[in-house]
mmCIF file of C-alpha atoms and ligand atoms in Angstrom:
data_model
loop_
_atom_site.group_PDB
_atom_site.id
_atom_site.type_symbol
_atom_site.label_atom_id
_atom_site.label_comp_id
_atom_site.label_asym_id
_atom_site.label_seq_id
_atom_site.Cartn_x
_atom_site.Cartn_y
_atom_site.Cartn_z
ATOM 1 C CA MET D 14 86.281 123.572 120.430
ATOM 2 C CA LYS D 15 90.096 122.367 120.385
ATOM 3 C CA LYS D 16 90.903 119.304 122.056
ATOM 4 C CA ASN D 17 94.217 119.222 123.892
ATOM 5 C CA LEU D 18 96.040 116.174 122.560
ATOM 6 C CA GLY D 19 98.843 116.649 125.008
ATOM 7 C CA PRO D 20 102.249 116.704 123.691
ATOM 8 C CA SER D 21 101.707 114.660 120.418
ATOM 9 C CA LEU D 22 103.474 114.554 117.569
ATOM 10 C CA CYS D 23 101.444 115.947 114.838
ATOM 11 C CA LEU D 24 103.932 116.535 111.877
ATOM 12 C CA TYR D 25 102.009 113.960 109.321
ATOM 13 C CA PRO D 26 102.250 113.581 106.464
ATOM 14 C CA MET D 27 105.809 112.831 106.088
ATOM 15 C CA PRO D 28 107.246 111.732 102.934
ATOM 16 C CA VAL D 29 108.686 108.017 103.371
ATOM 17 C CA THR D 30 112.447 107.334 102.280
ATOM 18 C CA ILE D 31 114.633 104.664 102.294
ATOM 19 C CA VAL D 32 117.750 105.083 104.280
ATOM 20 C CA GLY D 33 120.737 102.617 103.094
ATOM 21 C CA ALA D 34 123.840 101.818 105.073
ATOM 22 C CA ASN D 35 126.296 99.165 104.549
ATOM 23 C CA VAL D 36 126.561 96.957 107.652
ATOM 24 C CA GLY D 37 129.546 94.576 107.800
ATOM 25 C CA GLY D 38 130.208 95.290 104.292
ATOM 26 C CA ARG D 39 126.571 94.394 103.076
ATOM 27 C CA PRO D 40 123.898 96.930 102.043
ATOM 28 C CA ASN D 41 120.646 97.148 104.730
ATOM 29 C CA TYR D 42 117.717 99.137 103.812
ATOM 30 C CA LEU D 43 115.028 100.647 106.401
ATOM 31 C CA PRO D 44 111.996 102.924 105.483
ATOM 32 C CA ILE D 45 112.405 106.166 107.361
ATOM 33 C CA ALA D 46 109.504 109.024 107.853
ATOM 34 C CA HIS D 47 111.332 111.184 110.205
ATOM 35 C CA VAL D 48 113.583 112.977 107.953
ATOM 36 C CA GLY D 49 114.522 116.621 108.255
ATOM 37 C CA ILE D 50 115.694 119.601 105.919
ATOM 38 C CA LEU D 51 118.021 121.517 108.081
ATOM 39 C CA ASN D 52 119.094 124.301 105.676
ATOM 40 C CA PHE D 53 118.968 125.183 102.122
ATOM 41 C CA SER D 54 122.483 126.443 101.252
ATOM 42 C CA THR D 55 125.530 124.904 100.801
ATOM 43 C CA PRO D 56 126.599 122.295 102.315
ATOM 44 C CA GLN D 57 123.144 120.995 102.675
ATOM 45 C CA TYR D 58 122.350 119.351 105.434
ATOM 46 C CA ILE D 59 119.762 116.629 106.408
ATOM 47 C CA SER D 60 118.434 114.677 109.292
ATOM 48 C CA VAL D 61 117.255 111.277 109.843
ATOM 49 C CA GLY D 62 115.830 110.110 113.383
ATOM 50 C CA ILE D 63 116.583 106.454 113.757
ATOM 51 C CA GLN D 64 115.860 104.084 116.505
ATOM 52 C CA SER D 65 119.018 103.211 118.283
ATOM 53 C CA LYS D 66 118.121 99.506 118.291
ATOM 54 C CA HIS D 67 117.766 99.211 114.509
ATOM 55 C CA TYR D 68 120.515 97.636 112.595
ATOM 56 C CA THR D 69 121.061 100.222 110.371
ATOM 57 C CA VAL D 70 122.591 102.509 113.084
ATOM 58 C CA GLN D 71 125.568 100.347 113.196
ATOM 59 C CA GLY D 72 126.160 100.678 109.462
ATOM 60 C CA ILE D 73 126.100 104.514 109.534
ATOM 61 C CA LYS D 74 128.258 104.799 112.666
ATOM 62 C CA GLU D 75 130.837 102.067 111.093
ATOM 63 C CA ASN D 76 131.179 104.076 107.627
ATOM 64 C CA GLY D 77 130.133 107.232 108.569
ATOM 65 C CA THR D 78 128.107 107.515 105.534
ATOM 66 C CA PHE D 79 124.437 106.769 104.489
ATOM 67 C CA SER D 80 121.857 107.547 101.552
ATOM 68 C CA VAL D 81 118.453 109.003 101.542
ATOM 69 C CA ASN D 82 116.324 107.136 98.753
ATOM 70 C CA ILE D 83 112.783 108.496 97.257
ATOM 71 C CA PRO D 84 111.065 105.271 96.766
ATOM 72 C CA SER D 85 108.093 105.737 94.469
ATOM 73 C CA GLU D 86 104.589 104.019 94.751
ATOM 74 C CA ASP D 87 105.709 101.152 92.238
ATOM 75 C CA ASP D 88 108.284 100.080 95.397
ATOM 76 C CA VAL D 89 105.548 100.283 98.353
ATOM 77 C CA VAL D 90 105.763 96.304 99.167
ATOM 78 C CA GLU D 91 109.373 96.078 99.250
ATOM 79 C CA THR D 92 109.706 99.749 101.161
ATOM 80 C CA ASP D 93 107.049 98.029 103.610
ATOM 81 C CA TYR D 94 108.873 95.019 103.844
ATOM 82 C CA ALA D 95 112.085 96.480 104.833
ATOM 83 C CA GLY D 96 110.167 98.387 107.669
ATOM 84 C CA LEU D 97 108.531 95.043 108.988
ATOM 85 C CA VAL D 98 111.874 93.094 109.425
ATOM 86 C CA SER D 99 115.324 94.071 110.639
ATOM 87 C CA GLY D 100 118.949 93.385 108.956
ATOM 88 C CA ARG D 101 119.768 91.576 112.234
ATOM 89 C CA LYS D 102 117.343 88.917 111.763
ATOM 90 C CA GLU D 103 117.333 88.779 108.048
ATOM 91 C CA ASP D 104 119.552 89.700 105.249
ATOM 92 C CA LYS D 105 117.805 92.721 103.466
ATOM 93 C CA SER D 106 120.394 93.519 100.958
ATOM 94 C CA HIS D 107 118.843 91.613 98.012
ATOM 95 C CA LEU D 108 115.290 93.280 98.480
ATOM 96 C CA PHE D 109 116.724 96.377 96.344
ATOM 97 C CA GLU D 110 119.553 96.641 93.712
ATOM 98 C CA ALA D 111 122.127 99.085 94.989
ATOM 99 C CA PHE D 112 124.504 101.338 93.482
ATOM 100 C CA TYR D 113 127.410 103.434 95.041
ATOM 101 C CA GLY D 114 128.885 106.977 94.279
ATOM 102 C CA GLU D 115 131.552 109.298 95.506
ATOM 103 C CA LEU D 116 131.652 108.084 99.063
ATOM 104 C CA GLY D 117 131.722 104.050 97.937
ATOM 105 C CA THR D 118 130.204 102.968 101.058
ATOM 106 C CA ALA D 119 126.519 104.160 100.921
ATOM 107 C CA PRO D 120 124.324 101.904 99.178
ATOM 108 C CA MET D 121 121.496 103.670 96.930
ATOM 109 C CA VAL D 122 118.398 101.987 95.542
ATOM 110 C CA VAL D 123 118.680 101.921 91.859
ATOM 111 C CA SER D 124 114.753 101.755 91.669
ATOM 112 C CA SER D 125 114.131 105.129 93.874
ATOM 113 C CA PRO D 126 114.083 107.640 91.365
ATOM 114 C CA VAL D 127 115.748 110.325 93.536
ATOM 115 C CA ASN D 128 118.859 109.287 95.683
ATOM 116 C CA MET D 129 121.096 111.501 98.035
ATOM 117 C CA GLU D 130 124.465 110.288 99.357
ATOM 118 C CA CYS D 131 125.295 111.565 102.899
ATOM 119 C CA ARG D 132 128.667 111.849 104.540
ATOM 120 C CA LEU D 133 127.788 111.734 108.432
ATOM 121 C CA TYR D 134 128.173 115.328 109.751
ATOM 122 C CA GLN D 135 127.072 114.873 113.317
ATOM 123 C CA THR D 136 125.286 112.550 115.640
ATOM 124 C CA LEU D 137 122.579 113.599 118.032
ATOM 125 C CA ASP D 138 122.283 110.855 120.919
ATOM 126 C CA LEU D 139 118.615 110.853 121.883
ATOM 127 C CA SER D 140 119.161 107.790 123.915
ATOM 128 C CA THR D 141 116.178 105.617 122.082
ATOM 129 C CA HIS D 142 116.789 107.533 118.868
ATOM 130 C CA GLN D 143 119.866 108.778 117.067
ATOM 131 C CA ILE D 144 119.315 111.858 114.962
ATOM 132 C CA PHE D 145 121.794 111.515 112.434
ATOM 133 C CA ILE D 146 123.087 114.770 110.601
ATOM 134 C CA GLY D 147 124.323 113.955 107.025
ATOM 135 C CA GLU D 148 126.123 116.320 104.778
ATOM 136 C CA ILE D 149 124.470 115.665 100.861
ATOM 137 C CA VAL D 150 127.636 115.137 98.761
ATOM 138 C CA ALA D 151 125.839 114.580 95.844
ATOM 139 C CA SER D 152 122.048 113.761 94.583
ATOM 140 C CA TYR D 153 120.845 111.749 92.022
ATOM 141 C CA CYS D 154 117.685 111.435 89.798
ATOM 142 C CA ASP D 155 116.287 109.414 87.155
ATOM 143 C CA GLU D 156 116.187 111.772 83.781
ATOM 144 C CA SER D 157 112.718 109.897 83.269
ATOM 145 C CA VAL D 158 111.284 111.969 86.231
ATOM 146 C CA MET D 159 112.848 115.357 85.232
ATOM 147 C CA THR D 160 111.075 118.061 83.442
ATOM 148 C CA ASP D 161 113.010 121.147 82.264
ATOM 149 C CA GLY D 162 115.859 120.179 84.495
ATOM 150 C CA ASN D 163 114.051 119.727 87.477
ATOM 151 C CA ILE D 164 112.619 117.044 89.921
ATOM 152 C CA ASP D 165 108.949 116.562 89.040
ATOM 153 C CA LEU D 166 107.131 115.074 91.611
ATOM 154 C CA GLU D 167 104.195 114.154 89.577
ATOM 155 C CA LYS D 168 106.536 111.704 87.583
ATOM 156 C CA VAL D 169 108.306 110.731 90.888
ATOM 157 C CA ARG D 170 104.963 109.808 92.741
ATOM 158 C CA PRO D 171 106.676 109.728 96.272
ATOM 159 C CA MET D 172 104.353 107.999 99.074
ATOM 160 C CA LEU D 173 103.588 109.954 102.063
ATOM 161 C CA PHE D 174 103.397 108.323 105.732
ATOM 162 C CA ASP D 175 100.334 108.786 107.735
ATOM 163 C CA MET D 176 101.330 107.662 111.341
ATOM 164 C CA TYR D 177 97.569 108.406 112.677
ATOM 165 C CA ARG D 178 95.862 105.779 110.262
ATOM 166 C CA LYS D 179 99.211 103.640 109.486
ATOM 167 C CA GLU D 180 98.561 104.090 105.805
ATOM 168 C CA TYR D 181 100.442 105.402 102.507
ATOM 169 C CA TRP D 182 99.088 108.100 100.800
ATOM 170 C CA LYS D 183 99.690 109.478 97.226
ATOM 171 C CA LEU D 184 100.358 112.855 96.247
ATOM 172 C CA GLY D 185 97.710 115.112 95.167
ATOM 173 C CA ARG D 186 97.697 117.670 92.886
ATOM 174 C CA PRO D 187 99.232 121.338 93.228
ATOM 175 C CA PHE D 188 96.397 124.016 93.673
ATOM 176 C CA ALA D 189 98.342 127.185 93.916
ATOM 177 C CA LYS D 190 101.801 129.055 93.557
ATOM 178 C CA CYS D 191 104.502 129.398 96.025
ATOM 179 C CA TRP D 192 105.550 132.808 96.821
ATOM 180 C CA ASP D 193 102.794 134.085 94.459
ATOM 181 C CA ILE D 194 99.359 133.458 95.634
ATOM 182 C CA GLY D 195 99.815 135.338 98.657
ATOM 183 C CA LYS D 196 100.663 138.541 96.794
ATOM 184 C CA LYS D 197 96.724 138.885 96.250
ATOM 185 C CA LEU D 198 96.611 140.476 99.446
ATOM 186 C CA LYS D 199 99.488 143.323 98.962
ATOM 187 C CA ARG D 200 97.903 146.501 99.273
HETATM 188 C C1 FMN Q 28 106.500 103.738 106.606
HETATM 189 C C2 FMN Q 28 107.741 103.399 107.692
HETATM 190 C C3 FMN Q 28 108.335 104.651 108.495
HETATM 191 C C4 FMN Q 28 109.265 104.526 109.432
HETATM 192 N N1 FMN Q 28 109.890 105.608 109.877
HETATM 193 C C5 FMN Q 28 110.722 105.336 110.633
HETATM 194 C C6 FMN Q 28 111.719 106.175 111.313
HETATM 195 O O1 FMN Q 28 111.452 107.324 110.989
HETATM 196 N N2 FMN Q 28 112.558 106.079 112.590
HETATM 197 C C7 FMN Q 28 112.800 104.789 113.008
HETATM 198 O O2 FMN Q 28 113.285 104.733 113.726
HETATM 199 N N3 FMN Q 28 111.987 103.919 112.167
HETATM 200 C C8 FMN Q 28 110.964 103.974 111.395
HETATM 201 N N4 FMN Q 28 110.270 102.862 110.787
HETATM 202 C C9 FMN Q 28 110.522 101.269 111.529
HETATM 203 C C10 FMN Q 28 111.759 100.929 110.511
HETATM 204 O O3 FMN Q 28 111.762 101.003 109.072
HETATM 205 C C11 FMN Q 28 111.797 99.236 110.795
HETATM 206 O O4 FMN Q 28 111.760 99.040 112.473
HETATM 207 C C12 FMN Q 28 113.022 98.603 110.372
HETATM 208 O O5 FMN Q 28 112.735 97.198 110.005
HETATM 209 C C13 FMN Q 28 114.089 98.638 110.948
HETATM 210 O O6 FMN Q 28 115.452 98.104 110.259
HETATM 211 P P1 FMN Q 28 116.804 97.616 110.713
HETATM 212 O O7 FMN Q 28 116.752 97.212 111.820
HETATM 213 O O8 FMN Q 28 117.078 96.524 109.629
HETATM 214 O O9 FMN Q 28 117.743 98.887 110.662
HETATM 215 C C14 FMN Q 28 109.324 102.942 109.715
HETATM 216 C C15 FMN Q 28 108.656 101.986 109.365
HETATM 217 C C16 FMN Q 28 107.756 101.962 108.320
HETATM 218 C C17 FMN Q 28 106.990 101.092 107.629
#
């Protein structure tokens, strides 16, 4: 038997990201799990859904830039803390060491092994939420989490967000090859 849950959001788990933006010239960070890949071509677009009341929104609108960082499990405490307090009430700029890339105003997190630097492309105003679509202008990756020139998720150790249980999960093990295992059904 299937139970109808109503119009319930059931897309979890989602990767935990840290979105960074300068607000009044100072870096601010918040964890964001509602992220989306919009295409897989050039230019490459990514979306982040952020509640309009969040302090970071001010910074993204101010500079037209933001970053999307992939923290590793090692930064779970700092990442969670950034989601517990608002930059409006407390300076979160010292929570992470920042570096800047081509755009100059999108603070990226040094301790996050993977970073995407984004220029704001479009904003969808959903009233309670702002959907920011960013064009990725550059991506950065610690060489220590790469294997054969590719990002190696086993080395990145990203966190997964479970809204149902309000918990962080670790990544499991790969168990099948994409665009390959299905070939078993080919006649
Ligand atoms: C794991 C995690 C994921 C979150 N995902 C989102 C999200 O996708 N969108 C959102 O608006 N808030 C999300 N939040 C809440 C914000 O990160 C939180 O309210 C933050 O403190 C706002 O910071 P700011 O006011 O400095 O921008 C999340 C929090 C946590 C802990």
